[in-house]
Amino acid sequence: MNQRAQRRKTTTIKQVAELANVSIKTVSRVMNDEGNVSPSTRDVVLSAAQSLNYRPNMAARRLASRRSFMICLIYDSAASDYMVEVQFGVLERCDADHYNLLIRPCGEMRTSQIRQTLEQIILQSNADGFILGPPLADNRAILELLEGHGAPFVRISQSPKRSRQPCVGVEDTQAASELVSRLIARGHSRIGLIRGNPKHGSASDRLAGYRRALTEHDIPIREELIVSGRYEFDDGVAGARQLLALPAKRRPTAIFASNDHMALGVMQYAGASGVRIPDELAVCGFDDIEFARFVWPRLTTVNQPIRGVARTATDLLIRQLDGENLDGVSIRLPASVIERESTGA
Amino acid sequence: MNQRAQRRKTTTIKQVAELANVSIKTVSRVMNDEGNVSPSTRDVVLSAAQSLNYRPNMAARRLASRRSFMICLIYDSAASDYMVEVQFGVLERCDADHYNLLIRPCGEMRTSQIRQTLEQIILQSNADGFILGPPLADNRAILELLEGHGAPFVRISQSPKRSRQPCVGVEDTQAASELVSRLIARGHSRIGLIRGNPKHGSASDRLAGYRRALTEHDIPIREELIVSGRYEFDDGVAGARQLLALPAKRRPTAIFASNDHMALGVMQYAGASGVRIPDELAVCGFDDIEFARFVWPRLTTVNQPIRGVARTATDLLIRQLDGENLDGVSIRLPASVIERESTGA
DNA sequence: CTGAAAGCGCTTACAG
DNA sequence: CTGAAAGCGCTTACAG
């Protein structure tokens, strides 16, 4: 026998109703802010509840209402810092409406496994709705699975069009364009780009921002300055090696790595090859991870409002659960360029 | 009205009982592996459940049993990577017994706020038990709060004695001693130490390991080589500045920073001051964070079995919830030294 | 604006 | 080894 159950002297809705001299239904109305309660009755109920230190029993509420008041956050390979920020944002919004958060990292599974696990989760978790983190939020198989089950969900993604379900993302094309424009303003015209993982919508967004900035400043786009990557540190090292191997006249004087991990790879390669930053090579990244401030020179990058994105996504989900129709809704939040020493700030 | 509720064609225990031609109590026994069911009855029930695709309704189970089957993970200022690993470990064990995990980061609150929030959580979350992450697991006010409420909990901490509740930690004194011994084996005798945050039990453990290694090798402990820190990057920078400012003959040839963040600070300071690593200064840290492999030279450090610690802690909690008495139990898992280029590997 | 009744789908405590 | 009854603490659907 569990100790807590014995100890717990739970106040029930019935006791509150008796003390307040109303029906339990009226107490229920007050507790759920349903309206249709006279202010005076409301006050009586509220003070009765308070004096008895009443807390509604969630299990009973869940059973009777056939809603779990649980939201499930599903994610796979995003970086720890990123996901911790997402968790914060989701929790902030959940707390406001007394939802519980369930987390489901699928980081070490293949898609086939994720599908299976997700199917289990959908069936068993009783979650009322789901929030999908990137890049899993762009996985067609998973979107179809959730849609097939009629499970409400919201995506955190840069590719809003992959589903009719609401989607929240970041204006990263705009931010990338701004970042590259700053490089141009500092006199750079041969600017290398290391692309992100093509599975992430953000990768093409950031490339688009790069192209836009160059075009707007009438600088020709040279394909030899655009190299591939998958957002990993090692891709930054390899990308830098490739770009810096170009003949001096075609070699970039600045490199925009599509995320900070790769930018740090560029910096490591530059350091190891005796290329001075920012004098001989300006470097910038994207994400503003913690370590962007810990390297020297500190890294110029873009700070994303991850927490705000997550909070917004949760808000959309909860509103959907409350019956609002948010079909096709897509929101993007602005991101801000942070200039530091790695580009000469 | 919520779409899922409409759609859901839930199979109940009653339907299974009818199909299997037994009472619902018998179905309940089978589903909960209670024993006292004849094998043949069991088979009949199981196949009935399967053919109806029956899944027990958790809300009903929770309400009837007055247990929530939820475990709440509470943590504050630990690093993201660390907490993500902890979450993984806890989830692994939770999944095995169909517990749900609730997370409660208290990172941005003061202790007074944490207390209040925790009180809310204990009262409202209905969690059956709690897992406390470091350094919050050493906070007396919080331990007393939980004990006062009779809430079962397990601590992830290096200071087992602060409570009678079970505690899981790492053999970091041993690992630190091993690490310093390796430095000694490479010929170092003037080894600096940058201490960790005194609020974390790990800080004194690692200091103890340092002292033990020196003592075992008959190297005198010189207090001027031991400087304070709080596990922050900047403390590494400051510590390196202080240690490297010593006159050449007393200056350390190696620095053991009590965590990787500080070790990276040391490396940054060394880089900025033209001190070559590892030739002029060997550097090592503790934790084996992702970036320990991303800097150059790569950082020698200690890898902690964080996931195993979390899994073990959860196991102890669940066993407690099942009625086992684990008063005063303390477990420590071994950690392993990882030698890399920063100490000349 | 308020309430009496029924029921959500399980487990507990007991009996046999 | 098995079961009938009561009840967990709420909400739903309806009536007034």
XYZ file of C-alpha atoms in Angstrom, chain B residues 8-344:
337
model
C -12.362 7.219 -29.938
C -14.031 3.830 -29.930
C -12.671 2.774 -26.590
C -12.795 -0.824 -25.573
C -13.493 -1.153 -21.873
C -12.673 -3.776 -19.349
C -16.323 -4.752 -19.348
C -16.324 -5.697 -23.005
C -13.230 -7.782 -22.524
C -14.840 -9.487 -19.543
C -17.947 -10.329 -21.557
C -16.001 -11.728 -24.472
C -13.800 -13.777 -22.152
C -16.745 -14.828 -20.077
C -15.193 -13.782 -16.787
C -15.726 -10.960 -14.312
C -14.114 -7.576 -14.802
C -12.095 -8.235 -11.686
C -10.428 -11.165 -13.391
C -9.598 -9.063 -16.410
C -8.153 -6.495 -14.053
C -6.027 -9.179 -12.424
C -4.631 -10.292 -15.744
C -3.933 -6.779 -16.973
C -2.040 -5.961 -13.806
C -0.191 -9.250 -13.567
C -1.568 -9.791 -10.116
C -1.249 -13.544 -10.150
C -3.954 -15.746 -8.689
C -5.294 -16.404 -12.143
C -5.262 -19.845 -13.709
C -3.130 -20.024 -16.825
C -6.075 -21.031 -18.962
C -8.224 -18.131 -17.755
C -5.313 -15.854 -18.307
C -4.937 -16.960 -21.899
C -8.601 -16.486 -22.622
C -8.563 -12.979 -21.170
C -5.387 -12.054 -22.978
C -6.680 -13.110 -26.347
C -9.995 -11.386 -25.747
C -8.110 -8.206 -24.864
C -5.983 -8.525 -27.926
C -8.816 -9.167 -30.316
C -10.636 -6.097 -29.014
C -7.416 -4.098 -29.039
C -8.031 -3.271 -25.409
C -5.955 -0.623 -23.645
C -6.653 0.081 -19.995
C -7.882 3.597 -19.387
C -5.242 5.235 -17.262
C -7.520 7.944 -15.924
C -9.887 5.340 -14.527
C -7.040 3.361 -13.084
C -5.608 6.443 -11.473
C -8.915 7.466 -9.998
C -9.769 4.079 -8.606
C -6.323 3.283 -7.289
C -5.582 6.771 -6.030
C -2.206 6.575 -7.700
C -1.241 8.810 -10.567
C 1.467 6.651 -12.133
C 3.291 9.858 -12.697
C 6.835 10.596 -11.660
C 7.966 14.156 -11.461
C 11.529 15.143 -12.316
C 12.542 18.371 -10.602
C 15.738 20.198 -11.461
C 17.217 23.636 -11.528
C 20.490 24.922 -12.861
C 22.195 21.863 -14.311
C 23.439 22.171 -17.890
C 21.121 21.310 -20.766
C 23.128 18.352 -22.009
C 23.189 16.932 -18.532
C 19.473 17.262 -18.006
C 18.620 15.858 -21.393
C 20.651 12.776 -20.517
C 18.889 12.544 -17.175
C 15.529 12.773 -18.903
C 16.530 9.943 -21.213
C 17.525 7.715 -18.334
C 14.409 8.425 -16.332
C 12.182 7.837 -19.329
C 13.807 4.499 -20.099
C 12.871 3.206 -16.684
C 9.453 4.867 -16.646
C 8.490 3.294 -19.932
C 9.220 -0.148 -18.613
C 6.531 0.214 -15.971
C 4.173 2.535 -17.786
C 4.838 5.514 -15.627
C 4.495 8.948 -17.127
C 7.172 11.548 -16.648
C 6.432 15.109 -15.662
C 9.282 17.598 -15.867
C 9.629 20.652 -13.645
C 12.585 22.829 -14.479
C 13.015 25.486 -11.787
C 16.022 27.044 -13.457
C 15.042 30.623 -13.192
C 13.570 30.753 -9.744
C 15.053 31.628 -6.407
C 14.867 29.120 -3.607
C 11.869 30.808 -2.045
C 10.086 30.570 -5.355
C 11.157 26.983 -5.862
C 9.715 26.092 -2.488
C 6.410 27.633 -3.362
C 6.307 26.090 -6.804
C 7.260 22.737 -5.391
C 4.541 22.937 -2.816
C 2.064 23.524 -5.624
C 3.476 20.641 -7.570
C 3.357 18.248 -4.681
C -0.209 19.152 -3.950
C -1.521 19.418 -7.471
C 0.579 17.240 -9.711
C -0.604 14.074 -8.059
C 2.813 12.682 -8.812
C 3.425 9.465 -6.927
C 7.053 10.341 -6.400
C 9.824 12.741 -7.260
C 13.338 12.629 -8.640
C 15.553 15.542 -7.726
C 18.393 16.578 -9.994
C 21.567 18.297 -8.830
C 22.168 20.754 -7.283
C 18.577 21.127 -6.116
C 18.835 17.650 -4.607
C 21.107 19.105 -1.918
C 18.842 21.985 -0.984
C 17.821 21.444 2.617
C 14.697 23.554 2.446
C 13.420 21.488 -0.420
C 14.318 18.175 1.145
C 12.467 19.171 4.287
C 9.481 20.273 2.281
C 9.211 16.936 0.520
C 9.830 14.976 3.674
C 7.232 17.052 5.482
C 4.655 16.085 2.907
C 5.665 12.458 3.095
C 6.306 12.488 -0.643
C 8.577 9.653 -1.774
C 11.630 10.866 -3.643
C 15.080 9.877 -4.814
C 18.025 12.226 -5.126
C 20.645 12.467 -7.837
C 23.491 13.872 -5.833
C 27.023 13.437 -4.578
C 26.021 14.042 -0.956
C 24.089 10.943 0.116
C 23.922 11.886 3.747
C 21.697 14.891 3.487
C 18.600 12.741 3.643
C 17.463 9.232 4.479
C 15.891 9.007 1.046
C 17.741 6.988 -1.590
C 20.537 8.752 -3.415
C 22.352 7.956 -6.650
C 25.620 9.524 -7.707
C 28.900 8.999 -9.466
C 32.304 7.836 -8.208
C 33.783 11.140 -9.124
C 36.358 11.268 -6.375
C 37.783 8.095 -7.791
C 37.626 9.421 -11.343
C 39.215 12.731 -10.402
C 42.004 10.903 -8.620
C 42.578 8.741 -11.657
C 42.640 11.791 -13.906
C 45.239 13.567 -11.782
C 47.277 10.385 -11.553
C 47.470 10.319 -15.323
C 48.846 13.857 -15.275
C 51.427 12.800 -12.730
C 52.315 9.812 -14.890
C 53.029 12.258 -17.705
C 55.558 14.010 -15.527
C 53.506 16.834 -14.036
C 53.962 17.701 -10.405
C 52.765 21.308 -10.268
C 49.107 20.724 -11.019
C 46.603 23.515 -10.603
C 43.014 22.902 -9.572
C 40.042 25.121 -10.287
C 37.312 24.189 -7.872
C 33.643 23.746 -8.683
C 30.597 25.459 -7.242
C 30.600 24.751 -3.503
C 26.838 24.276 -3.621
C 27.365 21.107 -5.648
C 28.543 18.054 -3.784
C 30.626 17.155 -6.800
C 32.919 20.133 -6.196
C 34.315 18.778 -2.948
C 34.455 15.239 -4.348
C 36.639 16.326 -7.221
C 38.857 18.309 -4.908
C 39.171 15.222 -2.726
C 40.202 13.172 -5.744
C 42.852 15.740 -6.604
C 44.240 15.666 -3.082
C 44.186 11.906 -2.935
C 46.160 11.494 -6.150
C 48.828 13.954 -5.062
C 49.103 12.402 -1.644
C 49.374 8.908 -3.042
C 52.233 10.044 -5.228
C 53.945 11.918 -2.394
C 53.493 15.269 -4.029
C 52.911 18.066 -1.537
C 49.599 19.892 -1.827
C 50.216 23.579 -2.396
C 47.281 25.813 -1.652
C 48.382 28.469 -4.123
C 47.627 25.968 -6.882
C 44.024 25.568 -5.754
C 41.717 28.361 -6.877
C 37.990 28.819 -6.537
C 35.309 28.569 -9.192
C 31.605 27.947 -9.658
C 31.629 25.712 -12.727
C 31.182 28.671 -15.092
C 33.254 29.291 -18.202
C 34.410 32.649 -16.856
C 35.726 31.009 -13.711
C 38.018 28.970 -15.924
C 39.323 32.106 -17.580
C 39.866 33.807 -14.224
C 41.382 30.694 -12.674
C 43.849 30.309 -15.525
C 44.796 33.963 -15.280
C 45.454 33.582 -11.568
C 47.420 30.360 -11.868
C 49.496 31.417 -14.848
C 50.401 34.677 -13.102
C 52.491 32.725 -10.591
C 56.282 33.057 -10.922
C 57.661 30.607 -13.475
C 59.045 28.189 -10.918
C 55.784 27.879 -9.026
C 53.484 28.073 -12.038
C 51.504 24.920 -12.786
C 52.364 22.842 -15.835
C 48.907 21.312 -15.811
C 45.466 22.519 -14.772
C 42.574 20.322 -13.745
C 39.375 22.327 -14.036
C 36.533 20.766 -12.067
C 34.295 20.763 -15.118
C 34.568 21.127 -18.873
C 33.055 24.586 -19.039
C 35.856 25.899 -16.863
C 38.451 23.841 -18.739
C 37.333 25.504 -21.954
C 37.739 28.826 -20.192
C 41.286 27.844 -19.329
C 41.914 26.931 -22.943
C 40.536 30.200 -24.164
C 42.709 32.164 -21.771
C 45.754 30.118 -22.715
C 45.039 30.658 -26.398
C 44.618 34.389 -25.932
C 47.885 34.603 -23.960
C 49.916 32.509 -26.358
C 50.359 29.600 -23.972
C 50.550 26.415 -26.011
C 48.452 23.410 -25.027
C 49.527 20.781 -24.156
C 53.234 21.628 -24.560
C 53.371 24.501 -22.105
C 50.201 23.667 -20.230
C 48.173 20.480 -19.982
C 44.460 21.018 -19.402
C 41.724 18.647 -18.365
C 38.129 18.942 -17.307
C 35.274 16.805 -16.104
C 31.916 15.850 -17.668
C 32.801 15.100 -21.288
C 30.379 17.580 -22.769
C 29.891 17.612 -26.492
C 32.244 20.547 -26.993
C 35.112 18.790 -25.304
C 35.634 17.090 -28.680
C 35.032 20.231 -30.713
C 37.869 22.347 -29.423
C 41.447 21.956 -30.512
C 43.332 20.380 -28.878
C 40.482 18.156 -27.836
C 39.873 18.105 -24.130
C 40.871 15.326 -21.741
C 38.008 14.804 -19.327
C 35.847 12.332 -17.417
C 32.746 10.786 -18.853
C 29.934 10.331 -16.370
C 27.273 7.630 -16.727
C 24.486 10.179 -16.383
C 21.868 8.107 -18.090
C 22.643 5.117 -15.909
C 22.458 7.265 -12.805
C 19.044 8.541 -13.817
C 17.808 5.076 -14.696
C 18.982 3.756 -11.352
C 17.374 6.616 -9.472
C 14.079 5.964 -11.195
C 14.345 2.282 -10.446
C 14.802 3.019 -6.759
C 11.825 5.353 -6.790
C 9.528 2.881 -8.481
C 10.584 0.135 -6.102
C 9.796 2.458 -3.232
C 6.397 3.194 -4.679
C 5.831 -0.529 -4.833
C 6.377 -0.704 -1.107
C 10.027 -1.624 -0.824
C 11.919 0.020 2.015
C 15.022 1.722 0.636
C 15.803 3.955 3.550
C 19.380 5.195 3.481
C 20.262 3.423 0.258
C 23.058 5.094 -1.667
C 24.513 3.987 -4.976
C 27.468 5.331 -6.897
C 28.291 4.467 -10.487
C 31.839 4.534 -11.861
C 33.006 7.220 -14.286
C 35.774 6.861 -16.843
C 38.727 9.034 -17.780
C 38.933 10.030 -21.448
C 42.418 11.107 -22.478
C 42.668 13.440 -25.451
C 45.162 15.882 -26.928
C 44.858 18.592 -24.297
C 47.024 16.537 -21.967
C 49.265 15.200 -24.717
